[in-house]
Coordinates of C-alpha atoms in Angstrom, one line a residue:
X1 CA -16.2 56.8 36.3
X2 CA -18.5 57.8 33.4
X3 CA -19.1 54.2 32.4
X4 CA -20.1 53.2 35.9
X5 CA -22.5 56.2 36.2
X6 CA -24.1 55.4 32.8
X7 CA -24.5 51.7 33.7
X8 CA -26.0 52.7 37.0
X9 CA -28.6 54.8 35.3
X10 CA -29.5 52.0 32.9
X11 CA -29.8 49.6 35.8
X12 CA -32.0 52.1 37.6
X13 CA -34.3 52.5 34.6
X14 CA -34.6 48.7 34.2
X15 CA -35.8 48.3 37.8
X16 CA -38.0 51.4 38.0
X17 CA -41.3 50.7 36.1
X18 CA -42.6 54.2 36.6
X19 CA -39.4 55.7 35.1
X20 CA -39.8 53.4 32.1
X21 CA -43.4 54.6 31.7
X22 CA -42.3 58.3 31.8
X23 CA -39.5 57.6 29.3
X24 CA -41.9 56.0 26.9
X25 CA -44.3 58.9 27.2
X26 CA -41.5 61.3 26.5
X27 CA -40.6 59.4 23.3
X28 CA -44.0 60.2 21.9
X29 CA -43.8 64.0 22.5
X30 CA -42.0 64.7 19.2
X31 CA -44.6 62.6 17.4
X32 CA -47.5 64.4 19.0
X33 CA -45.8 67.8 18.2
X34 CA -45.4 66.9 14.5
X35 CA -49.0 65.7 14.2
X36 CA -50.2 68.9 15.9
X37 CA -48.1 71.0 13.6
X38 CA -49.5 69.3 10.5
X39 CA -53.0 69.6 11.8
X40 CA -52.5 73.3 12.3
X41 CA -51.1 73.7 8.8
X42 CA -54.2 71.9 7.5
X43 CA -56.5 74.3 9.3
X44 CA -54.5 77.4 8.2
X45 CA -54.2 76.4 4.6
X46 CA -57.6 74.9 3.9
X47 CA -59.9 77.0 6.2
X48 CA -58.0 80.3 6.3
X49 CA -56.6 80.5 2.8
X50 CA -58.4 78.2 0.4
X51 CA -61.8 78.9 1.8
X52 CA -61.2 82.6 1.2
X53 CA -60.4 81.9 -2.4
X54 CA -63.5 79.7 -2.8
X55 CA -65.9 82.2 -1.3
X56 CA -64.5 85.6 -2.4
X57 CA -61.4 85.9 -4.5
X58 CA -61.0 83.1 -7.1
X59 CA -63.0 79.9 -6.7
X60 CA -61.0 78.1 -9.5
X61 CA -57.7 78.8 -7.8
X62 CA -59.1 77.6 -4.5
X63 CA -60.2 74.3 -6.1
X64 CA -56.8 73.8 -7.7
X65 CA -55.0 74.4 -4.4
X66 CA -57.3 71.9 -2.6
X67 CA -56.9 69.2 -5.3
X68 CA -53.0 69.5 -5.2
X69 CA -52.8 69.9 -1.4
X70 CA -54.7 66.8 -0.2
X71 CA -52.7 64.1 -2.1
X72 CA -49.5 65.7 -0.8
X73 CA -50.9 65.6 2.7
X74 CA -52.0 62.0 2.4
X75 CA -48.7 60.7 0.9
X76 CA -46.6 62.5 3.6
X77 CA -48.6 61.3 6.5
X78 CA -49.0 57.7 5.1
X79 CA -45.2 57.4 4.7
X80 CA -44.7 59.0 8.2
X81 CA -47.0 56.5 9.9
X82 CA -45.5 53.6 7.9
X83 CA -42.0 54.6 9.0
X84 CA -43.2 55.0 12.6
X85 CA -45.2 51.7 12.9
X86 CA -43.1 49.4 10.7
X87 CA -40.5 47.4 12.6
X88 CA -37.0 48.3 11.3
X89 CA -35.9 44.6 11.5
X90 CA -33.5 43.1 14.0
X91 CA -30.5 40.8 13.7
X92 CA -32.2 38.5 16.3
X93 CA -35.3 38.0 14.1
X94 CA -35.9 34.5 12.7
X95 CA -34.9 34.2 9.0
X96 CA -37.7 34.7 6.6
X97 CA -38.2 31.5 4.5
X98 CA -37.2 32.0 0.9
X99 CA -36.0 35.6 1.4
X100 CA -32.4 35.0 0.5
X101 CA -33.1 32.8 -2.5
X102 CA -31.0 29.8 -3.6
X103 CA -27.3 30.3 -2.8
X104 CA -24.3 28.1 -3.3
X105 CA -21.6 28.2 -0.7
X106 CA -18.1 28.9 -1.8
X107 CA -14.7 29.2 -0.2
X108 CA -12.0 31.8 -0.8
X109 CA -10.5 31.4 -4.3
X110 CA -7.1 32.6 -5.5
X111 CA -6.7 35.1 -8.3
X112 CA -5.9 32.4 -10.9
X113 CA -9.0 30.3 -9.9
X114 CA -11.3 33.4 -10.1
X115 CA -9.9 34.2 -13.5
X116 CA -10.5 30.7 -14.7
X117 CA -14.0 30.8 -13.2
X118 CA -14.6 34.1 -15.0
X119 CA -13.4 32.7 -18.3
X120 CA -15.7 29.8 -17.9
X121 CA -18.6 32.1 -17.2
X122 CA -17.9 34.1 -20.3
X123 CA -17.9 30.9 -22.4
X124 CA -21.3 29.9 -21.0
X125 CA -22.7 33.5 -21.0
X126 CA -25.3 32.6 -23.6
X127 CA -26.5 29.5 -21.8
X128 CA -28.5 29.4 -18.5
X129 CA -26.6 29.0 -15.3
X130 CA -27.6 26.3 -12.9
X131 CA -26.6 25.8 -9.4
X132 CA -25.3 22.3 -10.2
X133 CA -22.9 23.9 -12.7
X134 CA -21.6 26.3 -10.0
X135 CA -21.2 23.5 -7.5
X136 CA -19.2 21.3 -10.0
X137 CA -17.1 24.3 -11.0
X138 CA -16.3 25.2 -7.4
X139 CA -15.6 21.7 -6.4
X140 CA -12.9 21.5 -9.1
X141 CA -10.8 24.0 -7.1
X142 CA -8.3 22.4 -4.7
X143 CA -8.7 25.0 -2.0
X144 CA -8.8 24.4 1.7
X145 CA -12.2 25.2 3.2
X146 CA -12.4 28.2 5.5
X147 CA -13.7 27.8 9.0
X148 CA -16.8 29.9 8.2
X149 CA -18.1 30.6 4.8
X150 CA -19.2 34.2 4.5
X151 CA -19.7 34.5 0.8
X152 CA -22.1 32.6 -1.4
X153 CA -23.0 32.7 -5.1
X154 CA -26.5 33.7 -6.3
X155 CA -28.2 32.0 -9.2
X156 CA -26.2 34.3 -11.6
X157 CA -22.9 33.5 -10.1
X158 CA -22.5 36.9 -8.3
X159 CA -21.1 37.1 -4.8
X160 CA -23.4 37.6 -1.8
X161 CA -22.4 38.3 1.7
X162 CA -24.2 36.1 4.2
X163 CA -21.8 36.2 7.2
X164 CA -19.3 38.6 8.6
X165 CA -17.2 40.1 5.8
X166 CA -17.3 43.3 7.9
X167 CA -15.2 43.0 11.0
X168 CA -13.5 45.1 13.7
X169 CA -10.2 46.8 13.0
X170 CA -8.6 44.0 15.0
X171 CA -10.1 41.4 12.6
X172 CA -12.5 40.0 15.2
X173 CA -16.2 39.6 14.6
X174 CA -18.4 42.5 15.4
X175 CA -20.4 41.9 18.5
X176 CA -23.3 43.8 20.2
X177 CA -22.7 44.0 23.9
X178 CA -26.3 45.1 24.6
X179 CA -28.0 42.4 22.6
X180 CA -25.3 39.8 23.3
X181 CA -25.4 38.8 19.7
X182 CA -23.1 38.8 16.7
X183 CA -23.6 41.7 14.3
X184 CA -24.3 40.6 10.7
X185 CA -22.9 42.8 8.0
X186 CA -24.2 46.4 7.9
X187 CA -25.9 46.2 11.3
X188 CA -25.4 48.2 14.4
X189 CA -27.3 48.9 17.6
X190 CA -29.5 51.8 16.6
X191 CA -30.8 54.6 18.7
X192 CA -34.5 55.6 18.4
X193 CA -35.2 58.5 16.0
X194 CA -37.1 60.9 18.2
X195 CA -39.1 62.4 15.3
X196 CA -40.5 58.9 14.6
X197 CA -40.2 57.2 18.0
X198 CA -38.7 54.3 16.0
X199 CA -35.4 53.1 14.6
X200 CA -34.6 53.5 10.9
X201 CA -33.6 50.1 9.6
X202 CA -33.8 47.6 6.8
X203 CA -37.6 47.3 6.7
X204 CA -38.7 50.9 7.1
X205 CA -35.9 52.7 5.3
X206 CA -38.1 53.1 2.3
X207 CA -40.9 54.8 4.2
X208 CA -38.5 57.1 6.0
X209 CA -37.0 58.3 2.7
X210 CA -40.5 58.8 1.2
X211 CA -41.5 60.9 4.2
X212 CA -38.5 63.1 3.7
X213 CA -39.3 63.6 0.0
X214 CA -43.1 64.2 0.4
X215 CA -42.4 66.4 3.5
X216 CA -40.1 68.6 1.4
X217 CA -42.6 68.9 -1.4
X218 CA -45.5 69.6 1.1
X219 CA -43.6 72.4 2.9
X220 CA -42.6 74.2 -0.3
X221 CA -46.1 73.9 -1.8
X222 CA -47.7 75.4 1.3
X223 CA -45.1 78.2 1.4
X224 CA -45.2 79.1 -2.3
X225 CA -49.1 78.9 -2.4
X226 CA -49.4 81.2 0.6
X227 CA -46.7 83.8 -0.4
X228 CA -48.4 85.6 -3.4
X229 CA -51.7 86.4 -1.6
X230 CA -49.8 87.5 1.5
X231 CA -47.6 89.9 -0.5
X232 CA -50.6 91.2 -2.5
X233 CA -52.7 91.8 0.6
X234 CA -49.9 93.5 2.5
X235 CA -49.2 95.9 -0.3
X236 CA -52.8 97.1 -0.6
X237 CA -52.8 99.4 2.5
X238 CA -51.3 100.0 5.9
X239 CA -54.5 98.7 7.6
X240 CA -54.2 95.5 5.6
X241 CA -50.8 94.8 7.1
X242 CA -52.2 95.2 10.6
X243 CA -55.2 93.0 9.8
X244 CA -53.1 90.4 8.0
X245 CA -54.0 86.8 9.0
X246 CA -51.1 85.6 11.2
X247 CA -51.8 82.0 10.0
X248 CA -50.6 83.0 6.6
X249 CA -47.4 84.5 8.0
X250 CA -46.6 81.5 10.1
X251 CA -47.4 79.2 7.2
X252 CA -44.7 81.0 5.1
X253 CA -42.2 81.2 8.0
X254 CA -42.6 77.6 9.3
X255 CA -43.1 76.0 5.9
X256 CA -40.0 77.8 4.5
X257 CA -37.8 76.8 7.4
X258 CA -38.8 73.2 7.4
X259 CA -38.6 73.1 3.6
X260 CA -35.1 74.4 3.5
X261 CA -34.0 71.9 6.2
X262 CA -35.7 69.0 4.6
X263 CA -34.4 69.6 1.1
X264 CA -30.8 69.3 2.3
X265 CA -31.8 66.2 4.2
X266 CA -33.5 64.8 1.1
X267 CA -30.5 65.5 -1.2
X268 CA -28.1 63.9 1.3
X269 CA -30.2 60.7 1.7
X270 CA -30.8 60.5 -2.0
X271 CA -27.0 60.3 -2.5
X272 CA -26.8 57.7 0.2
X273 CA -29.6 55.7 -1.5
X274 CA -27.9 55.6 -4.9
X275 CA -24.5 54.6 -3.3
X276 CA -26.2 52.0 -1.1
X277 CA -24.9 53.4 2.2
X278 CA -26.5 54.3 5.5
X279 CA -25.6 57.5 7.4
X280 CA -23.2 55.7 9.7
X281 CA -21.5 53.8 6.8
X282 CA -20.9 57.1 5.0
X283 CA -19.2 58.6 8.1
X284 CA -17.0 55.7 9.2
X285 CA -14.3 53.5 7.7
X286 CA -15.1 49.9 6.6
X287 CA -13.1 46.9 7.8
X288 CA -13.3 43.9 5.4
X289 CA -11.9 40.5 6.0
X290 CA -12.4 37.9 3.2
X291 CA -10.3 35.1 4.7
X292 CA -10.4 33.8 8.3
X293 CA -6.6 33.8 8.4
X294 CA -6.2 36.9 6.2
X295 CA -5.5 40.6 6.9
X296 CA -8.1 43.3 7.5
X297 CA -8.6 45.8 4.7
X298 CA -9.6 49.2 6.0
X299 CA -11.1 51.8 3.7
X300 CA -13.6 54.7 3.9
X301 CA -14.2 54.7 0.1
X302 CA -14.4 51.0 -0.8
X303 CA -18.1 50.0 -0.6
X304 CA -18.6 46.4 -1.6
X305 CA -22.3 46.8 -1.3
X306 CA -22.6 49.4 -4.1
X307 CA -24.0 47.3 -6.9
X308 CA -25.0 50.2 -9.2
X309 CA -27.4 53.1 -8.9
X310 CA -30.4 51.3 -10.4
X311 CA -29.9 48.1 -8.4
X312 CA -29.2 50.2 -5.2
X313 CA -32.5 52.1 -5.8
X314 CA -34.5 48.9 -6.3
X315 CA -33.0 47.3 -3.2
X316 CA -34.4 50.0 -1.0
X317 CA -37.4 51.4 -2.9
X318 CA -38.7 48.2 -4.6
X319 CA -42.2 47.0 -4.1
X320 CA -41.0 44.6 -1.4
X321 CA -37.9 44.3 0.8
X322 CA -35.4 42.3 -1.2
X323 CA -33.6 39.9 1.1
X324 CA -33.7 39.5 4.8
X325 CA -31.3 42.2 6.0
X326 CA -28.6 39.7 6.7
X327 CA -27.4 38.8 3.2
X328 CA -26.3 41.5 0.8
X329 CA -25.3 41.2 -2.9
X330 CA -21.7 42.5 -3.5
X331 CA -20.2 44.4 -6.3
X332 CA -18.4 41.7 -8.3
X333 CA -15.7 44.0 -9.6
X334 CA -14.9 45.6 -6.2
X335 CA -15.0 42.2 -4.5
X336 CA -12.6 40.6 -7.0
X337 CA -10.3 43.7 -6.7
X338 CA -10.2 43.3 -3.0
X339 CA -9.5 39.6 -3.3
X340 CA -6.6 40.3 -5.7
X341 CA -5.1 43.0 -3.4
X342 CA -5.2 40.6 -0.5
X343 CA -3.6 37.9 -2.7
X344 CA -0.8 40.2 -3.6
X345 CA -0.2 41.3 0.0
X346 CA -0.1 37.8 1.3
X347 CA 2.0 36.4 -1.6
X348 CA 5.6 35.6 -0.5
X349 CA 8.3 37.7 -2.2
X350 CA 10.0 35.9 -5.1
X351 CA 13.7 35.4 -4.9
X352 CA 15.9 37.0 -7.6

């Protein structure tokens, strides 16, 4: 009953153009509210506080406040508009030429074959690795090819996921019913973030994180800069409390509340950034399937995409988006550990 009602509402929205227009307008209300709030904070801090310092109290301190305030404001709003206006990236987008680099397809290898391959890599560790060497090395393995190759090797011989190593708990490929399209690894049908009127995805994750960081610093700076003169002014006399500029009080109140909320948000997303996880990935279990005819490995703590804190940070916060959002470098140790566990589970018991 609930599903039929929800599908009926969606169908009604698709057919009603005026309702779609109102829905789009409604999505911009949080954006307009945030811009209005920042505009008010600019007026209150610059014209009600700093201008008082410049004209009466302490011109030097007023100049210092203005010099520190404006770069924070520009960085916060720049990252906000970049996160809002940048497309998050979609699984249906055409691949970007050269975005995934040169990869060599491989099939699933047994434990002995991977150990042999690892030993050969250690012998040749002082010499450059060429794709031709990887191709010849892989072709020496007498392994039946899988139906679909989901793992490739990069130019350094490290595994890269380019298909569907993440599956449903049943072992089937993940499929988006709304888009009518297979889900590549680490993708899901995202809802619009109302504060940005945009989804947070592969291509604007960096700007979203920067907005959280700069927003946190902005809120605490405004609050801490406004607090001392407010306390000093309020302690001078009873009339001063009555005549206290309410803009100062609201700057402290609103800035403090938003700052405390954002700092927790920033710490949480920083931990996700360094572990190479999204919010949804940190809350749900992962289902991995490395062989077409193999079993599904389910774990909440095994993250194959965690390739080290430095590499995780560069993958998101680098100067450009690394990759295309479909292929992901894997942690070699964790991937080999997973392959070995699958090998041990599928190996027939030895007779006594």
